[in-house]
């Protein structure tokens, strides 16, 4: 049965249905509905909700809860996610599972509370100090948001790695019909690392400190090998009408929605346009994207930023096709009309 | 260890860092640094020279937990 | 002939990386003895700080996680909420707890989280090489207060026990010292009490241990103990700041009426 819910509420409900029982968060707009939903519903399922004293405390509570074997998450919006980076780095260094939702807003600094995609670099490059990556999932509908946040817990536990959901102010606030489908139980590896007291076994230490250089390098290699496995197995993307396309629109999240709308208009005009939508921003679908763009004549990257994902597109396409960029900043979403205009310009002037 | 009905201490010399805290708190001056010996840490370790009354001060203060005190357990009042 | 004081089972019989005369070893021993006496080693989880004692897991034989600098109380909160039957403790120094982690300790205490914090106050940053701590005494020279700490510029030594005692929630707060054998015995009683209260599920318990850092104070271990007694204990008066258990006993027995 479908019900009308905001992205924030629906994703919170989905997280609870995925077995998340420990939520720690701090108020920040535009993700407050998520926190409030957790506050209302966690007690009903015997879970723990704490409004922490800060974003920093929240992520460190997630770390503790995860170390003890709990399914734990936190959510925030851009400035708060900046504060969490320390903890995310430790979680990655400790190789602990964790789920973090970023309902991205305009930046830098205090910016504003409007939707944006200006945290792409921070999300996909690790964000904090050290060699690590978060798995980054970018939904473009409320329904997909609910499914991805559920997958996030499984992925986090499968790889013992932080998973970041990159939503945005619009995704969080908009209402869409959503259906919570029964989910097949996903097998995750046994948690043979968690802290429960050493009764009946060797004691365990969860750490990221390795003072001897070869030991730290060895630990890093383990992390890197794991990340390579994630790159091999977990890349997700969606294509639409790319087979015969001359121009590929490349966008994720909210921008992908508008790009699909632009595609319809452009196709009606006879313009052969396709859409490529990365769902995992890390691991980024470099190979698939490069194949698709090579099959076309050019690509247009659309973002709510000054141009961040476009750098990954350059890396994917490696100069084989011209890449154009259209972005809006300050919390402005590029409209379908604008994307159509930009595409027309490319068709008439550049091809 | 010698059978002895008087209290005495044993010092794990290789764990001793020669901080002398035990020497400073012993009311009977029965510990001193062994200037004739160098342990694995390269320091003169503490050495028991006799006269222990079993007060346990050295055990309390030793940061390296390398002093063992042997003395007769007092019978509990309730026993 | 019996051993009356033997090496605690919860403490590895190994040499520590701490400098000669450092108070950490004394406190580690007391904590390990407490675990043995309460029989809780098998269900205890330690949260190690950033500072010299980050390596406490090399000595104290319990499940342990390292926390980020100052965040141990938040990490402990997460652990304890998932594992209420485990005994959780944080072990933090003055830079960790009273500077970078001030928010975390105050709010964990204020929520009355049912874990124990052992706070080592030696008025200086040890691991980073002797910088000024929030608890550095007025006039005390450190790497970053080379002319002596001045209240006009650096403020006053921060008193964690007094600050936490303004909160309703904490169940037990005591400041002890390791400057003399008698004081160490008292400190042991405080640490034991703090963990016992946690075992009983009473709430947040906090023991501040006034300790020493002979290396960075530039003193012999013996002189450091004397200095600690003479100066540290003046700035940080020893005593019980909160003991809801004792209050309860008094009310129940009418001893104070």
Short mmCIF file of N, CA, C and O in Angstrom, two decimals, chain C residues 145-200:
data_model
loop_
_atom_site.label_atom_id
_atom_site.label_comp_id
_atom_site.label_asym_id
_atom_site.label_seq_id
_atom_site.Cartn_x
_atom_site.Cartn_y
_atom_site.Cartn_z
N UNK C 145 53.13 27.58 27.87
CA UNK C 145 53.03 28.71 28.81
C UNK C 145 54.42 28.90 29.41
O UNK C 145 54.63 28.74 30.60
N UNK C 146 55.37 29.24 28.53
CA UNK C 146 56.78 29.22 28.95
C UNK C 146 57.10 30.25 30.02
O UNK C 146 58.11 30.12 30.72
N UNK C 147 56.23 31.27 30.16
CA UNK C 147 56.48 32.27 31.20
C UNK C 147 55.58 32.01 32.41
O UNK C 147 55.46 32.85 33.29
N UNK C 148 54.95 30.88 32.39
CA UNK C 148 54.03 30.55 33.48
C UNK C 148 52.61 30.90 33.07
O UNK C 148 52.37 31.91 32.41
N UNK C 149 51.66 30.04 33.47
CA UNK C 149 50.26 30.32 33.10
C UNK C 149 49.78 31.59 33.79
O UNK C 149 49.93 31.74 35.00
N UNK C 150 49.21 32.47 32.99
CA UNK C 150 48.68 33.72 33.54
C UNK C 150 47.17 33.72 33.38
O UNK C 150 46.65 33.46 32.31
N UNK C 151 46.49 34.07 34.46
CA UNK C 151 45.03 34.03 34.42
C UNK C 151 44.47 35.03 33.41
O UNK C 151 43.44 34.77 32.79
N UNK C 152 45.17 36.16 33.21
CA UNK C 152 44.66 37.17 32.28
C UNK C 152 44.57 36.61 30.86
O UNK C 152 43.70 36.96 30.09
N UNK C 153 45.52 35.78 30.52
CA UNK C 153 45.59 35.27 29.15
C UNK C 153 45.02 33.86 29.00
O UNK C 153 44.40 33.56 27.98
N UNK C 154 45.24 33.04 29.99
CA UNK C 154 44.88 31.62 29.84
C UNK C 154 43.78 31.17 30.79
O UNK C 154 43.41 30.00 30.78
N UNK C 155 43.29 32.08 31.60
CA UNK C 155 42.23 31.70 32.53
C UNK C 155 42.79 30.89 33.69
O UNK C 155 44.00 30.81 33.88
N UNK C 156 41.88 30.23 34.39
CA UNK C 156 42.25 29.53 35.63
C UNK C 156 42.13 28.02 35.43
O UNK C 156 41.45 27.56 34.53
N UNK C 157 42.80 27.28 36.29
CA UNK C 157 42.67 25.82 36.21
C UNK C 157 41.20 25.40 36.30
O UNK C 157 40.46 25.88 37.14
N UNK C 158 40.83 24.54 35.40
CA UNK C 158 39.42 24.12 35.30
C UNK C 158 39.17 22.96 36.25
O UNK C 158 39.87 21.96 36.22
N UNK C 159 38.17 23.11 37.10
CA UNK C 159 37.90 22.08 38.11
C UNK C 159 36.73 21.21 37.66
O UNK C 159 35.57 21.61 37.74
N UNK C 160 37.08 20.03 37.19
CA UNK C 160 36.07 19.16 36.58
C UNK C 160 35.05 18.66 37.61
O UNK C 160 33.84 18.67 37.34
N UNK C 161 35.52 18.23 38.77
CA UNK C 161 34.58 17.68 39.77
C UNK C 161 33.56 18.74 40.18
O UNK C 161 32.35 18.47 40.23
N UNK C 162 34.06 19.94 40.48
CA UNK C 162 33.17 21.00 40.93
C UNK C 162 32.15 21.34 39.84
O UNK C 162 30.97 21.57 40.12
N UNK C 163 32.64 21.35 38.61
CA UNK C 163 31.76 21.68 37.48
C UNK C 163 30.67 20.61 37.33
O UNK C 163 29.49 20.93 37.20
N UNK C 164 31.09 19.36 37.36
CA UNK C 164 30.12 18.27 37.18
C UNK C 164 29.16 18.17 38.37
O UNK C 164 28.02 17.73 38.22
N UNK C 165 29.63 18.63 39.52
CA UNK C 165 28.79 18.54 40.72
C UNK C 165 27.65 19.57 40.68
O UNK C 165 26.77 19.54 41.54
N UNK C 166 27.68 20.47 39.69
CA UNK C 166 26.54 21.40 39.56
C UNK C 166 25.37 20.70 38.87
O UNK C 166 24.27 21.22 38.84
N UNK C 167 25.64 19.51 38.30
CA UNK C 167 24.59 18.80 37.56
C UNK C 167 23.80 17.90 38.51
O UNK C 167 24.34 17.39 39.49
N UNK C 168 22.55 17.68 38.19
CA UNK C 168 21.69 16.83 39.02
C UNK C 168 22.02 15.34 38.86
O UNK C 168 21.97 14.58 39.82
N UNK C 169 22.30 14.96 37.62
CA UNK C 169 22.30 13.53 37.29
C UNK C 169 23.44 12.70 37.88
O UNK C 169 23.20 11.56 38.29
N UNK C 170 24.67 13.20 37.93
CA UNK C 170 25.76 12.30 38.35
C UNK C 170 25.49 11.67 39.71
O UNK C 170 24.99 12.34 40.62
N UNK C 171 25.82 10.40 39.83
CA UNK C 171 25.53 9.66 41.05
C UNK C 171 26.69 9.77 42.04
O UNK C 171 26.48 9.80 43.24
N UNK C 172 27.89 9.82 41.48
CA UNK C 172 29.06 9.79 42.37
C UNK C 172 30.20 10.57 41.72
O UNK C 172 30.55 10.33 40.56
N UNK C 173 30.76 11.52 42.47
CA UNK C 173 31.88 12.32 41.99
C UNK C 173 32.89 12.45 43.14
O UNK C 173 32.54 12.94 44.21
N UNK C 174 34.10 12.00 42.93
CA UNK C 174 35.11 12.17 43.97
C UNK C 174 36.46 12.51 43.35
O UNK C 174 36.78 12.05 42.26
N UNK C 175 37.20 13.35 44.07
CA UNK C 175 38.57 13.64 43.63
C UNK C 175 39.54 13.03 44.63
O UNK C 175 39.39 13.23 45.84
N UNK C 176 40.49 12.29 44.10
CA UNK C 176 41.47 11.60 44.93
C UNK C 176 42.87 11.93 44.42
O UNK C 176 43.02 12.62 43.40
N UNK C 177 43.86 11.42 45.11
CA UNK C 177 45.24 11.70 44.72
C UNK C 177 46.07 10.43 44.85
O UNK C 177 45.70 9.50 45.59
N UNK C 178 47.20 10.40 44.13
CA UNK C 178 48.10 9.24 44.27
C UNK C 178 49.44 9.68 44.86
O UNK C 178 50.46 9.03 44.66
N UNK C 179 49.42 10.79 45.62
CA UNK C 179 50.69 11.36 46.09
C UNK C 179 51.34 10.57 47.22
O UNK C 179 52.55 10.66 47.40
N UNK C 180 50.56 9.84 48.00
CA UNK C 180 51.13 9.06 49.11
C UNK C 180 50.43 7.70 49.16
O UNK C 180 49.31 7.56 48.66
N UNK C 181 51.05 6.72 49.80
CA UNK C 181 50.39 5.41 49.92
C UNK C 181 49.02 5.51 50.56
O UNK C 181 48.08 4.84 50.12
N UNK C 182 48.86 6.35 51.57
CA UNK C 182 47.55 6.47 52.22
C UNK C 182 46.53 7.02 51.24
O UNK C 182 45.37 6.57 51.18
N UNK C 183 46.93 8.02 50.47
CA UNK C 183 46.01 8.61 49.50
C UNK C 183 45.68 7.63 48.38
O UNK C 183 44.58 7.62 47.84
N UNK C 184 46.66 6.82 48.04
CA UNK C 184 46.42 5.82 47.00
C UNK C 184 45.38 4.80 47.49
O UNK C 184 44.48 4.40 46.75
N UNK C 185 45.48 4.43 48.74
CA UNK C 185 44.48 3.49 49.31
C UNK C 185 43.08 4.09 49.23
O UNK C 185 42.10 3.41 48.92
N UNK C 186 43.01 5.38 49.49
CA UNK C 186 41.72 6.08 49.43
C UNK C 186 41.22 6.15 47.98
O UNK C 186 40.03 5.99 47.71
N UNK C 187 42.17 6.39 47.09
CA UNK C 187 41.81 6.47 45.67
C UNK C 187 41.23 5.13 45.20
O UNK C 187 40.26 5.08 44.45
N UNK C 188 41.85 4.07 45.68
CA UNK C 188 41.37 2.73 45.31
C UNK C 188 39.92 2.53 45.76
O UNK C 188 39.09 2.00 45.02
N UNK C 189 39.64 3.00 46.97
CA UNK C 189 38.27 2.86 47.49
C UNK C 189 37.28 3.62 46.60
O UNK C 189 36.17 3.16 46.35
N UNK C 190 37.72 4.80 46.15
CA UNK C 190 36.84 5.61 45.30
C UNK C 190 36.58 4.92 43.97
O UNK C 190 35.44 4.87 43.48
N UNK C 191 37.64 4.39 43.37
CA UNK C 191 37.50 3.72 42.08
C UNK C 191 36.60 2.48 42.24
O UNK C 191 35.71 2.23 41.43
N UNK C 192 36.82 1.76 43.32
CA UNK C 192 35.99 0.58 43.58
C UNK C 192 34.51 0.98 43.70
O UNK C 192 33.62 0.37 43.10
N UNK C 193 34.28 2.05 44.43
CA UNK C 193 32.91 2.51 44.67
C UNK C 193 32.25 2.92 43.34
O UNK C 193 31.09 2.58 43.09
N UNK C 194 33.01 3.63 42.54
CA UNK C 194 32.47 4.11 41.26
C UNK C 194 32.00 2.93 40.40
O UNK C 194 30.91 2.95 39.83
N UNK C 195 32.84 1.90 40.32
CA UNK C 195 32.47 0.74 39.50
C UNK C 195 31.35 -0.08 40.15
O UNK C 195 30.48 -0.61 39.48
N UNK C 196 31.38 -0.13 41.47
CA UNK C 196 30.33 -0.88 42.17
C UNK C 196 28.97 -0.23 41.91
O UNK C 196 27.99 -0.91 41.63
N UNK C 197 28.96 1.08 41.96
CA UNK C 197 27.71 1.79 41.67
C UNK C 197 27.24 1.49 40.25
O UNK C 197 26.05 1.33 39.99
N UNK C 198 28.21 1.43 39.33
CA UNK C 198 27.81 1.12 37.95
C UNK C 198 27.23 -0.29 37.85
O UNK C 198 26.22 -0.51 37.18
N UNK C 199 27.87 -1.22 38.54
CA UNK C 199 27.36 -2.60 38.54
C UNK C 199 25.93 -2.61 39.05
O UNK C 199 25.06 -3.33 38.54
N UNK C 200 25.65 -1.75 40.02
CA UNK C 200 24.30 -1.68 40.59
C UNK C 200 23.35 -0.85 39.72
O UNK C 200 22.18 -0.70 40.06
#
